[in-house]
């Protein structure tokens, strides 16, 4: 038998009691047992979902592309305004969520790494302590999931239309749209689990809104009549920034593809680029509905012969229409999960978390994609509800990160976190009581270079107001004053008026690296 941590034992007593009488609550659902038990955890994780695209964040897009269901979580609970990631790229972020450790500790630095599933993760610890666990949706860690009673994953990045799913026993395409299917499978698992007498932890991991942003059949026309506001720095010239910002390959102007990204599929490019894994996967009905929307767009585009800034503006509008429509499908499906919990008496005793593996550029600096330590990609959305524990409609602005989830979930379940984990439990913050000793800096490190989008390796720290970044292979430093320059257009490193702040940031940087055990030859 697996050991049970003492600290969790008292909380689990009622659970054993409930298990003895599980037949009596079989029809009512896990949360209806009369004795309190550790809460269920539903972790809804999307891919590349920018906080700017969640209306609860009140960004300039909010009025144009509402997310009413994700906003319900903010209304029922807490919105975190300064949630960040340790490494703004997919697989490393997922590895950090599972292990509660930075990339240099869990070994997952880039999307090319293979996750070591032998290491300790929070789902394993929850499972050892009486939880039933599942992971459904995007995984992207290349090794087989460990620590789950049930898993059904997309291969690699997954597909939007008629996606393949891999499970322990089966692999094959399932007809439908990916956000709906991930939710169908998650609700089916919850339903099958009803009355197990055990608390559950579900990781429901969407593929959307990842590139190439293929909207679903219910939302093909959703934003076709909407003209979205442009970010003020859509035409950034990268003056006052370093080499990395100038040499990246992620601009809407140059990098964003007309065919695969913006769906201008014509006789000439058909069967090229991502055709086979995107548009090429649709069945006849799906394709007919798609073509009815896109054929006129393609015809109009060809007629206009846009160039220069006009072409960038057109691409930005198309990008937003597609990206934000894929988010509406995620939002609808978040609504389905919230409704299910409510209808099954599970709302009260379930912590629901909505977050993303990283942020994303929605045209800021002229970019899409992520990777940089600048705010839009470094930050990630984070919303949580847990009635009775998290105050309704509350906002937290402490520095928190994906490093903290593992310890938070263990704390919520009354399970002791192992020393290897490097984050902190968010539970006191969730209850509206930030400890005096809460962190004042976060450490960041991005390693994937050379690679797609050409973002140089860098590491850095951010505090409440100032951010220091070192592009160490270029030996270039950047420092930003987020209060005076929230869009990070002006590198103030070595500006005399910031001398003393810079000196203290450099000192903190060294100390934080020591604290987290970062061993790096260049520093
Ligand atoms: C693919 C995308 C990139 C994206 C990476 C990583 N190109 O390579 O734009 O940065 O995934 O994304 S695509 O044309 O194949 O879509 S991540 O979210 O998995 O890290
Ligand atoms: Ca991602």
Short mmCIF file of C-alpha atoms and ligand atoms in Angstrom, two decimals:
data_model
loop_
_atom_site.label_atom_id
_atom_site.label_comp_id
_atom_site.label_asym_id
_atom_site.label_seq_id
_atom_site.Cartn_x
_atom_site.Cartn_y
_atom_site.Cartn_z
CA UNK A 1 0.00 0.00 0.00
CA UNK A 2 1.25 3.51 -0.79
CA UNK A 3 2.07 5.74 2.22
CA UNK A 4 -0.34 8.47 3.22
CA UNK A 5 1.14 11.71 4.52
CA UNK A 6 0.19 12.40 8.11
CA UNK A 7 -0.94 15.95 7.38
CA UNK A 8 -3.52 14.65 4.96
CA UNK A 9 -4.72 11.79 7.11
CA UNK A 10 -7.22 13.75 9.16
CA UNK A 11 -8.74 15.28 6.03
CA UNK A 12 -9.04 11.88 4.42
CA UNK A 13 -10.84 10.17 7.31
CA UNK A 14 -14.23 11.35 6.09
CA UNK A 15 -13.25 10.13 2.64
CA UNK A 16 -12.82 6.56 3.88
CA UNK A 17 -16.10 6.89 5.69
CA UNK A 18 -17.74 8.12 2.52
CA UNK A 19 -16.20 5.25 0.54
CA UNK A 20 -17.78 2.72 2.90
CA UNK A 21 -21.18 4.15 2.12
CA UNK A 22 -20.50 5.11 -1.46
CA UNK A 23 -23.54 3.18 -2.67
CA UNK A 24 -25.71 5.69 -0.82
CA UNK A 25 -24.39 8.66 -2.77
CA UNK A 26 -24.00 6.91 -6.10
CA UNK A 27 -26.78 8.96 -7.64
CA UNK A 28 -25.90 12.25 -6.03
CA UNK A 29 -22.26 12.69 -7.10
CA UNK A 30 -19.05 12.91 -5.15
CA UNK A 31 -19.71 16.26 -3.54
CA UNK A 32 -22.95 15.26 -1.89
CA UNK A 33 -21.59 13.07 0.91
CA UNK A 34 -22.68 14.62 4.18
CA UNK A 35 -19.18 14.75 5.69
CA UNK A 36 -16.73 17.28 4.27
CA UNK A 37 -13.96 15.84 2.14
CA UNK A 38 -10.98 17.21 0.22
CA UNK A 39 -12.19 19.28 -2.70
CA UNK A 40 -12.26 18.14 -6.28
CA UNK A 41 -9.92 20.01 -8.62
CA UNK A 42 -10.77 20.87 -12.22
CA UNK A 43 -7.75 22.40 -13.94
CA UNK A 44 -8.78 23.85 -17.32
CA UNK A 45 -5.66 24.60 -19.30
CA UNK A 46 -5.72 26.14 -22.75
CA UNK A 47 -2.92 26.57 -25.25
CA UNK A 48 -1.58 30.03 -26.14
CA UNK A 49 -4.54 31.88 -24.61
CA UNK A 50 -3.55 35.54 -24.16
CA UNK A 51 -5.00 37.26 -21.09
CA UNK A 52 -5.86 40.15 -23.46
CA UNK A 53 -8.45 37.82 -25.02
CA UNK A 54 -10.44 37.19 -21.81
CA UNK A 55 -13.07 39.83 -21.26
CA UNK A 56 -12.75 39.56 -17.45
CA UNK A 57 -9.33 41.21 -17.92
CA UNK A 58 -11.01 44.32 -19.37
CA UNK A 59 -8.49 44.72 -22.17
CA UNK A 60 -9.38 46.79 -25.25
CA UNK A 61 -10.66 43.61 -26.99
CA UNK A 62 -13.14 42.83 -24.18
CA UNK A 63 -16.12 44.61 -25.71
CA UNK A 64 -15.47 43.02 -29.10
CA UNK A 65 -14.91 39.39 -28.12
CA UNK A 66 -16.58 38.53 -24.82
CA UNK A 67 -15.80 35.31 -22.93
CA UNK A 68 -18.89 35.09 -20.70
CA UNK A 69 -18.20 31.64 -19.29
CA UNK A 70 -14.56 32.14 -18.38
CA UNK A 71 -15.71 35.43 -16.86
CA UNK A 72 -18.14 33.45 -14.67
CA UNK A 73 -15.08 31.98 -12.91
CA UNK A 74 -13.80 35.50 -12.22
CA UNK A 75 -17.24 36.54 -10.97
CA UNK A 76 -17.57 33.48 -8.71
CA UNK A 77 -13.98 33.75 -7.52
CA UNK A 78 -10.63 35.41 -8.16
CA UNK A 79 -8.83 36.99 -11.11
CA UNK A 80 -5.04 37.00 -10.84
CA UNK A 81 -3.57 40.00 -12.64
CA UNK A 82 0.09 39.15 -12.31
CA UNK A 83 0.27 35.45 -13.14
CA UNK A 84 3.37 34.46 -15.13
CA UNK A 85 5.19 31.41 -16.47
CA UNK A 86 8.77 30.30 -15.82
CA UNK A 87 9.51 29.59 -19.51
CA UNK A 88 7.03 30.82 -22.13
CA UNK A 89 6.75 27.75 -24.31
CA UNK A 90 4.35 24.85 -24.31
CA UNK A 91 5.96 21.62 -23.11
CA UNK A 92 8.30 23.27 -20.57
CA UNK A 93 5.31 25.09 -19.09
CA UNK A 94 3.39 21.82 -18.78
CA UNK A 95 6.38 20.16 -17.14
CA UNK A 96 6.59 22.99 -14.62
CA UNK A 97 2.87 22.71 -13.83
CA UNK A 98 3.22 18.97 -13.12
CA UNK A 99 6.47 19.10 -11.15
CA UNK A 100 6.33 22.50 -9.44
CA UNK A 101 9.94 22.93 -10.54
CA UNK A 102 11.82 25.21 -12.93
CA UNK A 103 12.97 23.81 -16.31
CA UNK A 104 16.57 23.34 -15.14
CA UNK A 105 15.31 21.09 -12.31
CA UNK A 106 12.65 19.02 -14.14
CA UNK A 107 14.90 18.72 -17.21
CA UNK A 108 12.29 20.02 -19.68
CA UNK A 109 13.84 23.15 -21.21
CA UNK A 110 12.45 23.08 -24.77
CA UNK A 111 9.63 21.53 -26.79
CA UNK A 112 12.24 19.06 -28.11
CA UNK A 113 12.82 17.43 -24.70
CA UNK A 114 11.13 14.20 -23.59
CA UNK A 115 9.43 14.45 -20.20
CA UNK A 116 10.88 12.20 -17.51
CA UNK A 117 7.66 10.65 -16.24
CA UNK A 118 9.51 8.94 -13.38
CA UNK A 119 9.84 12.19 -11.47
CA UNK A 120 7.49 13.28 -8.74
CA UNK A 121 4.42 15.23 -9.88
CA UNK A 122 1.38 16.59 -8.10
CA UNK A 123 -1.09 14.19 -9.83
CA UNK A 124 0.98 11.23 -8.54
CA UNK A 125 0.90 12.59 -4.99
CA UNK A 126 -2.84 13.30 -5.13
CA UNK A 127 -3.45 9.80 -6.42
CA UNK A 128 -1.37 8.29 -3.61
CA UNK A 129 -3.50 10.28 -1.21
CA UNK A 130 -6.94 9.12 -2.24
CA UNK A 131 -7.74 11.14 -5.37
CA UNK A 132 -8.81 9.73 -8.69
CA UNK A 133 -6.99 11.58 -11.50
CA UNK A 134 -7.46 12.14 -15.23
CA UNK A 135 -5.86 14.10 -18.04
CA UNK A 136 -7.78 14.76 -21.26
CA UNK A 137 -6.61 16.85 -24.22
CA UNK A 138 -3.27 18.32 -25.24
CA UNK A 139 -0.25 16.77 -23.52
CA UNK A 140 2.79 17.49 -25.75
CA UNK A 141 5.37 15.99 -23.38
CA UNK A 142 6.34 13.14 -25.70
CA UNK A 143 6.54 10.40 -23.06
CA UNK A 144 3.45 8.50 -21.83
CA UNK A 145 1.45 10.29 -19.10
CA UNK A 146 2.11 8.97 -15.59
CA UNK A 147 0.12 9.60 -12.41
CA UNK A 148 -3.33 9.36 -13.98
CA UNK A 149 -6.10 6.78 -13.55
CA UNK A 150 -7.33 7.80 -16.96
CA UNK A 151 -5.82 9.71 -19.88
CA UNK A 152 -6.79 10.52 -23.45
CA UNK A 153 -4.37 12.80 -25.25
CA UNK A 154 -3.90 14.50 -28.61
CA UNK A 155 -0.72 13.49 -30.43
CA UNK A 156 1.79 16.40 -30.39
CA UNK A 157 -0.01 19.65 -31.18
CA UNK A 158 -3.23 17.81 -32.05
CA UNK A 159 -5.74 18.67 -34.80
CA UNK A 160 -8.74 20.99 -34.75
CA UNK A 161 -11.03 18.96 -37.03
CA UNK A 162 -11.68 15.23 -36.50
CA UNK A 163 -8.66 14.98 -34.20
CA UNK A 164 -6.73 11.85 -33.35
CA UNK A 165 -6.81 10.82 -29.68
CA UNK A 166 -4.40 8.42 -28.00
CA UNK A 167 -5.34 6.43 -24.92
CA UNK A 168 -3.76 3.48 -23.10
CA UNK A 169 -5.74 1.08 -25.26
CA UNK A 170 -6.72 2.87 -28.44
CA UNK A 171 -5.64 5.44 -31.06
CA UNK A 172 -7.73 6.99 -33.79
CA UNK A 173 -9.57 9.97 -35.20
CA UNK A 174 -12.83 11.10 -33.63
CA UNK A 175 -15.30 13.06 -35.73
CA UNK A 176 -16.01 16.57 -34.49
CA UNK A 177 -14.28 19.74 -33.31
CA UNK A 178 -11.46 19.45 -30.84
CA UNK A 179 -12.70 21.78 -28.03
CA UNK A 180 -16.10 20.06 -27.99
CA UNK A 181 -14.57 16.57 -28.04
CA UNK A 182 -12.12 17.24 -25.19
CA UNK A 183 -15.06 18.47 -23.13
CA UNK A 184 -17.33 15.54 -24.14
CA UNK A 185 -14.63 13.13 -22.99
CA UNK A 186 -14.06 15.05 -19.76
CA UNK A 187 -17.76 15.14 -18.88
CA UNK A 188 -18.05 11.43 -19.72
CA UNK A 189 -15.18 10.71 -17.33
CA UNK A 190 -16.79 12.80 -14.57
CA UNK A 191 -20.07 11.00 -15.15
CA UNK A 192 -18.44 7.56 -15.05
CA UNK A 193 -16.68 8.58 -11.86
CA UNK A 194 -19.83 9.65 -10.06
CA UNK A 195 -20.29 7.99 -6.72
CA UNK A 196 -16.73 6.64 -6.53
CA UNK A 197 -16.57 8.15 -3.07
CA UNK A 198 -13.21 9.68 -3.98
CA UNK A 199 -12.35 13.29 -4.74
CA UNK A 200 -11.22 13.82 -8.32
CA UNK A 201 -8.59 15.89 -10.06
CA UNK A 202 -9.22 16.50 -13.76
CA UNK A 203 -6.75 18.22 -16.09
CA UNK A 204 -8.85 19.35 -19.06
CA UNK A 205 -6.34 20.64 -21.59
CA UNK A 206 -7.57 22.46 -24.68
CA UNK A 207 -5.65 22.71 -27.92
CA UNK A 208 -7.23 26.02 -28.94
CA UNK A 209 -6.28 28.77 -29.48
CA UNK A 210 -2.93 27.43 -30.82
CA UNK A 211 -1.75 28.30 -34.34
CA UNK A 212 -3.29 27.81 -37.03
CA UNK A 213 -6.43 28.98 -35.23
CA UNK A 214 -9.07 26.96 -37.10
CA UNK A 215 -12.44 28.04 -35.83
CA UNK A 216 -15.16 25.50 -35.17
CA UNK A 217 -18.35 24.89 -37.16
CA UNK A 218 -20.44 26.87 -34.61
CA UNK A 219 -18.32 30.01 -34.90
CA UNK A 220 -17.35 30.33 -38.53
CA UNK A 221 -19.16 33.63 -38.93
CA UNK A 222 -18.90 34.91 -35.39
CA UNK A 223 -16.55 37.85 -35.89
CA UNK A 224 -16.74 38.32 -39.66
CA UNK A 225 -18.40 41.71 -39.28
CA UNK A 226 -16.20 42.93 -36.46
CA UNK A 227 -13.31 45.35 -36.91
CA UNK A 228 -10.95 44.82 -33.96
CA UNK A 229 -8.94 47.68 -32.40
CA UNK A 230 -5.24 47.48 -33.25
CA UNK A 231 -2.59 47.48 -30.53
CA UNK A 232 -0.80 50.86 -30.43
CA UNK A 233 2.56 49.20 -31.21
CA UNK A 234 1.42 47.06 -34.16
CA UNK A 235 4.03 48.87 -36.28
CA UNK A 236 6.86 48.73 -33.73
CA UNK A 237 10.26 49.54 -35.27
CA UNK A 238 12.24 47.92 -32.36
CA UNK A 239 14.26 51.08 -31.74
CA UNK A 240 15.56 51.24 -28.17
CA UNK A 241 15.50 47.46 -27.96
CA UNK A 242 18.29 44.91 -28.50
CA UNK A 243 19.25 42.42 -31.18
CA UNK A 244 16.78 39.73 -30.07
CA UNK A 245 13.68 41.87 -30.66
CA UNK A 246 15.03 42.97 -34.04
CA UNK A 247 16.02 39.50 -35.24
CA UNK A 248 13.06 37.35 -34.16
CA UNK A 249 10.92 35.61 -36.77
CA UNK A 250 7.39 36.12 -35.47
CA UNK A 251 5.95 39.18 -37.15
CA UNK A 252 2.49 39.39 -38.62
CA UNK A 253 4.11 41.20 -41.53
CA UNK A 254 6.73 38.58 -42.51
CA UNK A 255 6.17 35.34 -40.60
CA UNK A 256 2.41 34.93 -40.63
CA UNK A 257 1.49 32.80 -43.65
CA UNK A 258 -1.38 33.68 -45.96
CA UNK A 259 -2.26 30.05 -46.65
CA UNK A 260 -1.82 28.01 -43.47
CA UNK A 261 -2.31 30.82 -40.93
CA UNK A 262 -4.89 32.91 -42.74
CA UNK A 263 -6.58 30.16 -44.75
CA UNK A 264 -6.10 31.60 -48.21
CA UNK A 265 -6.13 28.12 -49.74
CA UNK A 266 -6.12 28.33 -53.54
CA UNK A 267 -5.40 26.06 -56.50
CA UNK A 268 -1.70 27.01 -56.23
CA UNK A 269 -1.04 26.22 -52.59
CA UNK A 270 -3.44 23.35 -51.96
CA UNK A 271 -1.62 20.31 -50.50
CA UNK A 272 1.23 22.51 -49.32
CA UNK A 273 2.23 23.75 -45.86
CA UNK A 274 -0.10 22.62 -43.12
CA UNK A 275 -2.89 21.69 -45.56
CA UNK A 276 -3.00 18.01 -44.61
CA UNK A 277 -3.18 18.55 -40.89
CA UNK A 278 -5.70 21.42 -41.04
CA UNK A 279 -8.17 22.12 -43.84
CA UNK A 280 -7.30 18.76 -45.43
CA UNK A 281 -8.79 16.84 -42.46
CA UNK A 282 -12.33 18.14 -42.84
CA UNK A 283 -15.19 15.96 -44.01
CA UNK A 284 -17.46 17.15 -46.84
CA UNK A 285 -20.03 18.81 -44.58
CA UNK A 286 -17.40 20.61 -42.51
CA UNK A 287 -15.61 21.76 -45.65
CA UNK A 288 -18.79 23.05 -47.29
CA UNK A 289 -19.60 25.18 -44.24
CA UNK A 290 -16.00 26.42 -44.13
CA UNK A 291 -15.86 27.28 -47.85
CA UNK A 292 -19.12 29.19 -47.65
CA UNK A 293 -17.36 31.59 -45.27
CA UNK A 294 -13.84 31.62 -46.72
CA UNK A 295 -14.45 31.58 -50.48
CA UNK A 296 -15.71 35.18 -50.54
CA UNK A 297 -12.82 36.23 -48.24
CA UNK A 298 -10.30 34.67 -50.62
CA UNK A 299 -11.93 36.28 -53.66
CA UNK A 300 -11.96 39.71 -52.04
CA UNK A 301 -8.35 39.35 -50.91
CA UNK A 302 -7.17 38.44 -54.40
CA UNK A 303 -8.98 41.38 -55.88
CA UNK A 304 -7.59 43.93 -53.43
CA UNK A 305 -3.86 43.23 -53.99
CA UNK A 306 -2.93 44.71 -50.62
CA UNK A 307 0.64 45.71 -49.82
CA UNK A 308 2.74 47.18 -46.98
CA UNK A 309 0.87 48.53 -43.95
CA UNK A 310 -2.53 47.81 -45.49
CA UNK A 311 -1.61 44.15 -45.83
CA UNK A 312 -0.40 44.02 -42.21
CA UNK A 313 -3.69 45.58 -41.08
CA UNK A 314 -5.70 43.07 -43.11
CA UNK A 315 -3.65 40.17 -41.71
CA UNK A 316 -4.15 41.42 -38.16
CA UNK A 317 -7.95 41.53 -38.63
CA UNK A 318 -8.04 38.03 -40.10
CA UNK A 319 -5.77 36.75 -37.30
CA UNK A 320 -8.05 38.23 -34.63
CA UNK A 321 -11.23 36.89 -36.26
CA UNK A 322 -9.85 33.36 -36.29
CA UNK A 323 -7.98 33.40 -32.98
CA UNK A 324 -10.86 34.91 -31.01
CA UNK A 325 -13.43 32.57 -32.58
CA UNK A 326 -11.41 29.52 -31.47
CA UNK A 327 -11.50 31.04 -27.99
CA UNK A 328 -15.29 31.28 -28.12
CA UNK A 329 -15.40 27.51 -28.57
CA UNK A 330 -13.22 27.12 -25.48
CA UNK A 331 -15.46 29.54 -23.63
CA UNK A 332 -18.67 27.68 -24.58
CA UNK A 333 -17.06 24.48 -23.36
CA UNK A 334 -15.95 26.04 -20.08
CA UNK A 335 -19.64 26.88 -19.66
CA UNK A 336 -20.57 23.23 -20.17
CA UNK A 337 -18.17 22.16 -17.42
CA UNK A 338 -19.40 24.80 -14.96
CA UNK A 339 -23.01 23.83 -15.71
CA UNK A 340 -22.23 20.16 -15.18
CA UNK A 341 -20.62 20.80 -11.80
CA UNK A 342 -23.59 22.89 -10.70
CA UNK A 343 -26.23 20.44 -11.94
CA UNK A 344 -24.48 17.59 -10.13
CA UNK A 345 -24.05 19.27 -6.77
CA UNK A 346 -20.28 19.48 -7.27
CA UNK A 347 -19.89 23.25 -7.50
CA UNK A 348 -19.42 23.89 -3.78
CA UNK A 349 -16.63 21.43 -3.18
CA UNK A 350 -14.68 21.90 -6.41
CA UNK A 351 -11.79 24.22 -7.08
CA UNK A 352 -11.98 25.29 -10.74
CA UNK A 353 -8.87 26.83 -12.28
CA UNK A 354 -8.66 28.40 -15.74
CA UNK A 355 -5.23 29.19 -17.12
CA UNK A 356 -3.00 28.80 -20.20
CA UNK A 357 0.45 27.32 -20.81
CA UNK A 358 1.66 30.84 -21.64
CA UNK A 359 0.48 34.15 -23.02
CA UNK A 360 0.55 35.26 -26.65
CA UNK A 361 1.08 38.38 -28.77
CA UNK A 362 -2.06 39.70 -30.39
CA UNK A 363 -0.20 42.09 -32.68
CA UNK A 364 1.70 43.88 -29.88
CA UNK A 365 5.21 44.70 -31.21
CA UNK A 366 3.84 43.54 -34.59
CA UNK A 367 4.01 39.92 -33.34
CA UNK A 368 2.16 36.69 -32.82
CA UNK A 369 3.61 33.68 -30.85
CA UNK A 370 5.27 33.87 -27.42
CA UNK A 371 8.74 32.96 -25.94
CA UNK A 372 9.96 36.45 -24.93
CA UNK A 373 9.95 37.63 -21.33
CA UNK A 374 7.97 40.72 -22.38
CA UNK A 375 4.61 40.97 -20.64
CA UNK A 376 2.19 39.61 -23.28
CA UNK A 377 3.89 36.23 -23.48
CA UNK A 378 5.43 36.07 -19.99
CA UNK A 379 2.04 36.64 -18.40
CA UNK A 380 -0.72 34.06 -18.50
CA UNK A 381 -4.40 34.32 -17.60
CA UNK A 382 -5.40 32.86 -14.23
CA UNK A 383 -8.90 32.65 -12.77
CA UNK A 384 -10.12 30.44 -9.92
CA UNK A 385 -13.40 29.68 -8.21
CA UNK A 386 -14.04 27.68 -5.04
CA UNK A 387 -17.24 28.83 -3.36
CA UNK A 388 -16.91 29.50 0.35
CA UNK A 389 -13.11 29.59 0.17
CA UNK A 390 -12.26 32.13 -2.54
CA UNK A 391 -14.11 35.45 -2.14
CA UNK A 392 -16.39 36.29 -5.06
CA UNK A 393 -15.29 38.84 -7.68
CA UNK A 394 -11.91 39.33 -6.04
CA UNK A 395 -8.70 40.45 -7.75
CA UNK A 396 -5.17 39.52 -6.75
CA UNK A 397 -2.10 41.37 -8.01
CA UNK A 398 0.72 39.46 -6.28
CA UNK A 399 3.47 37.88 -8.39
CA UNK A 400 2.37 34.28 -8.96
CA UNK A 401 3.38 31.68 -11.50
CA UNK A 402 2.77 28.28 -13.06
CA UNK A 403 5.48 27.12 -10.66
CA UNK A 404 2.90 27.46 -7.86
CA UNK A 405 0.12 25.16 -9.10
CA UNK A 406 1.58 21.86 -7.84
CA UNK A 407 2.02 23.11 -4.29
CA UNK A 408 -1.34 24.87 -4.37
CA UNK A 409 -3.21 21.70 -5.33
CA UNK A 410 -1.34 19.63 -2.77
CA UNK A 411 -2.07 22.21 -0.08
CA UNK A 412 -5.76 22.33 -1.00
CA UNK A 413 -5.85 18.52 -0.68
CA UNK A 414 -3.95 18.55 2.62
CA UNK A 415 -0.93 16.75 1.16
CA UNK A 416 2.61 17.79 2.06
CA UNK A 417 4.66 19.04 -0.92
CA UNK A 418 8.12 17.54 -1.45
CA UNK A 419 11.15 19.82 -0.96
CA UNK A 420 12.03 19.53 -4.64
CA UNK A 421 9.07 21.74 -5.56
CA UNK A 422 10.14 25.37 -5.95
CA UNK A 423 6.88 27.33 -5.96
CA UNK A 424 4.55 28.35 -3.16
CA UNK A 425 0.98 27.45 -2.35
CA UNK A 426 -1.46 30.11 -3.52
CA UNK A 427 -4.04 29.02 -0.94
CA UNK A 428 -3.57 32.02 1.42
CA UNK A 429 -3.79 34.40 -1.57
CA UNK A 430 -6.93 32.61 -2.76
CA UNK A 431 -8.45 33.28 0.66
CA UNK A 432 -7.55 36.96 0.32
CA UNK A 433 -4.64 36.86 2.82
CA UNK A 434 -1.28 37.33 1.16
CA UNK A 435 1.51 36.50 3.62
CA UNK A 436 3.98 39.30 4.49
CA UNK A 437 6.74 37.08 3.17
CA UNK A 438 5.23 36.68 -0.30
CA UNK A 439 7.87 36.83 -3.09
CA UNK A 440 8.83 40.15 -4.65
CA UNK A 441 10.58 38.69 -7.71
CA UNK A 442 10.03 35.91 -10.25
CA UNK A 443 12.75 34.12 -12.22
CA UNK A 444 12.36 33.36 -15.95
CA UNK A 445 14.46 31.37 -18.43
CA UNK A 446 13.80 30.63 -22.13
CA UNK A 447 16.16 28.14 -23.87
CA UNK A 448 14.74 27.20 -27.30
CA UNK A 449 17.22 28.69 -29.81
CA UNK A 450 17.96 28.20 -32.65
CA UNK A 451 14.37 27.17 -33.37
CA UNK A 452 11.13 28.23 -35.00
CA UNK A 453 10.51 31.99 -34.50
CA UNK A 454 14.20 32.65 -33.69
CA UNK A 455 13.93 34.05 -30.20
CA UNK A 456 17.35 34.19 -28.53
CA UNK A 457 17.93 32.44 -25.20
CA UNK A 458 17.39 34.69 -22.22
CA UNK A 459 16.80 34.73 -18.51
CA UNK A 460 15.70 37.42 -16.14
CA UNK A 461 13.72 38.54 -13.15
CA UNK A 462 10.68 40.69 -12.73
CA UNK A 463 9.58 42.60 -9.68
CA UNK A 464 6.47 44.66 -9.20
CA UNK A 465 7.82 47.55 -11.28
CA UNK A 466 11.15 46.66 -12.87
CA UNK A 467 12.20 43.82 -15.14
CA UNK A 468 15.76 42.78 -15.98
CA UNK A 469 16.51 40.50 -18.94
CA UNK A 470 19.83 38.99 -20.05
CA UNK A 471 20.14 37.65 -23.61
CA UNK A 472 23.23 35.80 -22.53
CA UNK A 473 24.39 34.39 -25.87
CA UNK A 474 24.39 37.93 -27.21
CA UNK A 475 25.55 39.31 -23.87
CA UNK A 476 22.91 42.00 -24.09
CA UNK A 477 20.95 43.29 -21.12
CA UNK A 478 17.54 44.96 -21.10
CA UNK A 479 15.71 46.62 -18.28
CA UNK A 480 12.15 47.93 -18.33
CA UNK A 481 10.24 50.28 -16.07
CA UNK A 482 6.76 48.74 -16.32
CA UNK A 483 5.12 51.69 -14.62
CA UNK A 484 6.42 54.32 -17.05
CA UNK A 485 6.62 52.03 -20.05
CA UNK A 486 4.01 49.23 -19.78
CA UNK A 487 4.42 48.28 -23.45
CA UNK A 488 8.19 47.77 -22.99
CA UNK A 489 9.27 50.01 -25.86
CA UNK A 490 12.27 51.57 -24.13
CA UNK A 491 15.19 49.60 -22.74
CA UNK A 492 16.55 51.62 -19.81
CA UNK A 493 19.54 49.40 -19.07
CA UNK A 494 22.57 51.64 -18.42
CA UNK A 495 20.44 54.79 -18.36
CA UNK A 496 22.07 56.84 -15.57
CA UNK A 497 18.76 57.73 -13.90
CA UNK A 498 18.20 54.02 -13.20
CA UNK A 499 21.72 53.36 -11.83
CA UNK A 500 20.79 52.40 -8.31
CA UNK A 501 17.75 50.34 -9.36
CA UNK A 502 19.89 48.52 -11.92
CA UNK A 503 22.53 47.72 -9.30
CA UNK A 504 19.93 46.28 -6.94
CA UNK A 505 18.27 44.30 -9.77
CA UNK A 506 21.64 42.80 -10.75
CA UNK A 507 22.18 41.79 -7.16
CA UNK A 508 18.70 40.25 -6.86
CA UNK A 509 19.22 38.39 -10.12
CA UNK A 510 22.35 36.69 -8.75
CA UNK A 511 20.68 35.87 -5.45
CA UNK A 512 17.55 34.41 -7.06
CA UNK A 513 19.64 32.20 -9.31
CA UNK A 514 21.46 30.92 -6.27
CA UNK A 515 18.15 30.35 -4.47
CA UNK A 516 16.74 28.24 -7.33
CA UNK A 517 20.02 26.42 -7.97
CA UNK A 518 20.55 27.77 -11.48
CA UNK A 519 23.92 26.66 -12.72
CA UNK A 520 24.86 28.55 -15.80
CA UNK A 521 28.31 28.85 -17.37
CA UNK A 522 27.93 32.45 -18.48
CA UNK A 523 26.79 34.00 -15.23
C1 LIG B 1 4.50 25.06 -33.96
C2 LIG B 1 3.98 26.40 -34.49
C3 LIG B 1 4.80 27.53 -33.91
C4 LIG B 1 4.78 27.44 -32.39
C5 LIG B 1 5.30 26.08 -31.97
C6 LIG B 1 5.30 25.86 -30.48
N1 LIG B 1 4.05 26.44 -35.93
O1 LIG B 1 5.80 24.85 -34.43
O2 LIG B 1 4.25 28.76 -34.34
O3 LIG B 1 5.58 28.44 -31.82
O4 LIG B 1 4.47 25.08 -32.54
O5 LIG B 1 4.04 26.08 -29.91
S1 LIG B 1 2.88 25.71 -36.76
O6 LIG B 1 2.90 26.28 -38.12
O7 LIG B 1 3.19 24.29 -36.78
O8 LIG B 1 1.62 25.94 -36.08
S2 LIG B 1 3.76 25.47 -28.49
O9 LIG B 1 2.58 26.14 -27.95
O10 LIG B 1 3.51 24.06 -28.66
O11 LIG B 1 4.94 25.73 -27.70
CA1 LIG B 2 1.33 26.79 -25.98
#
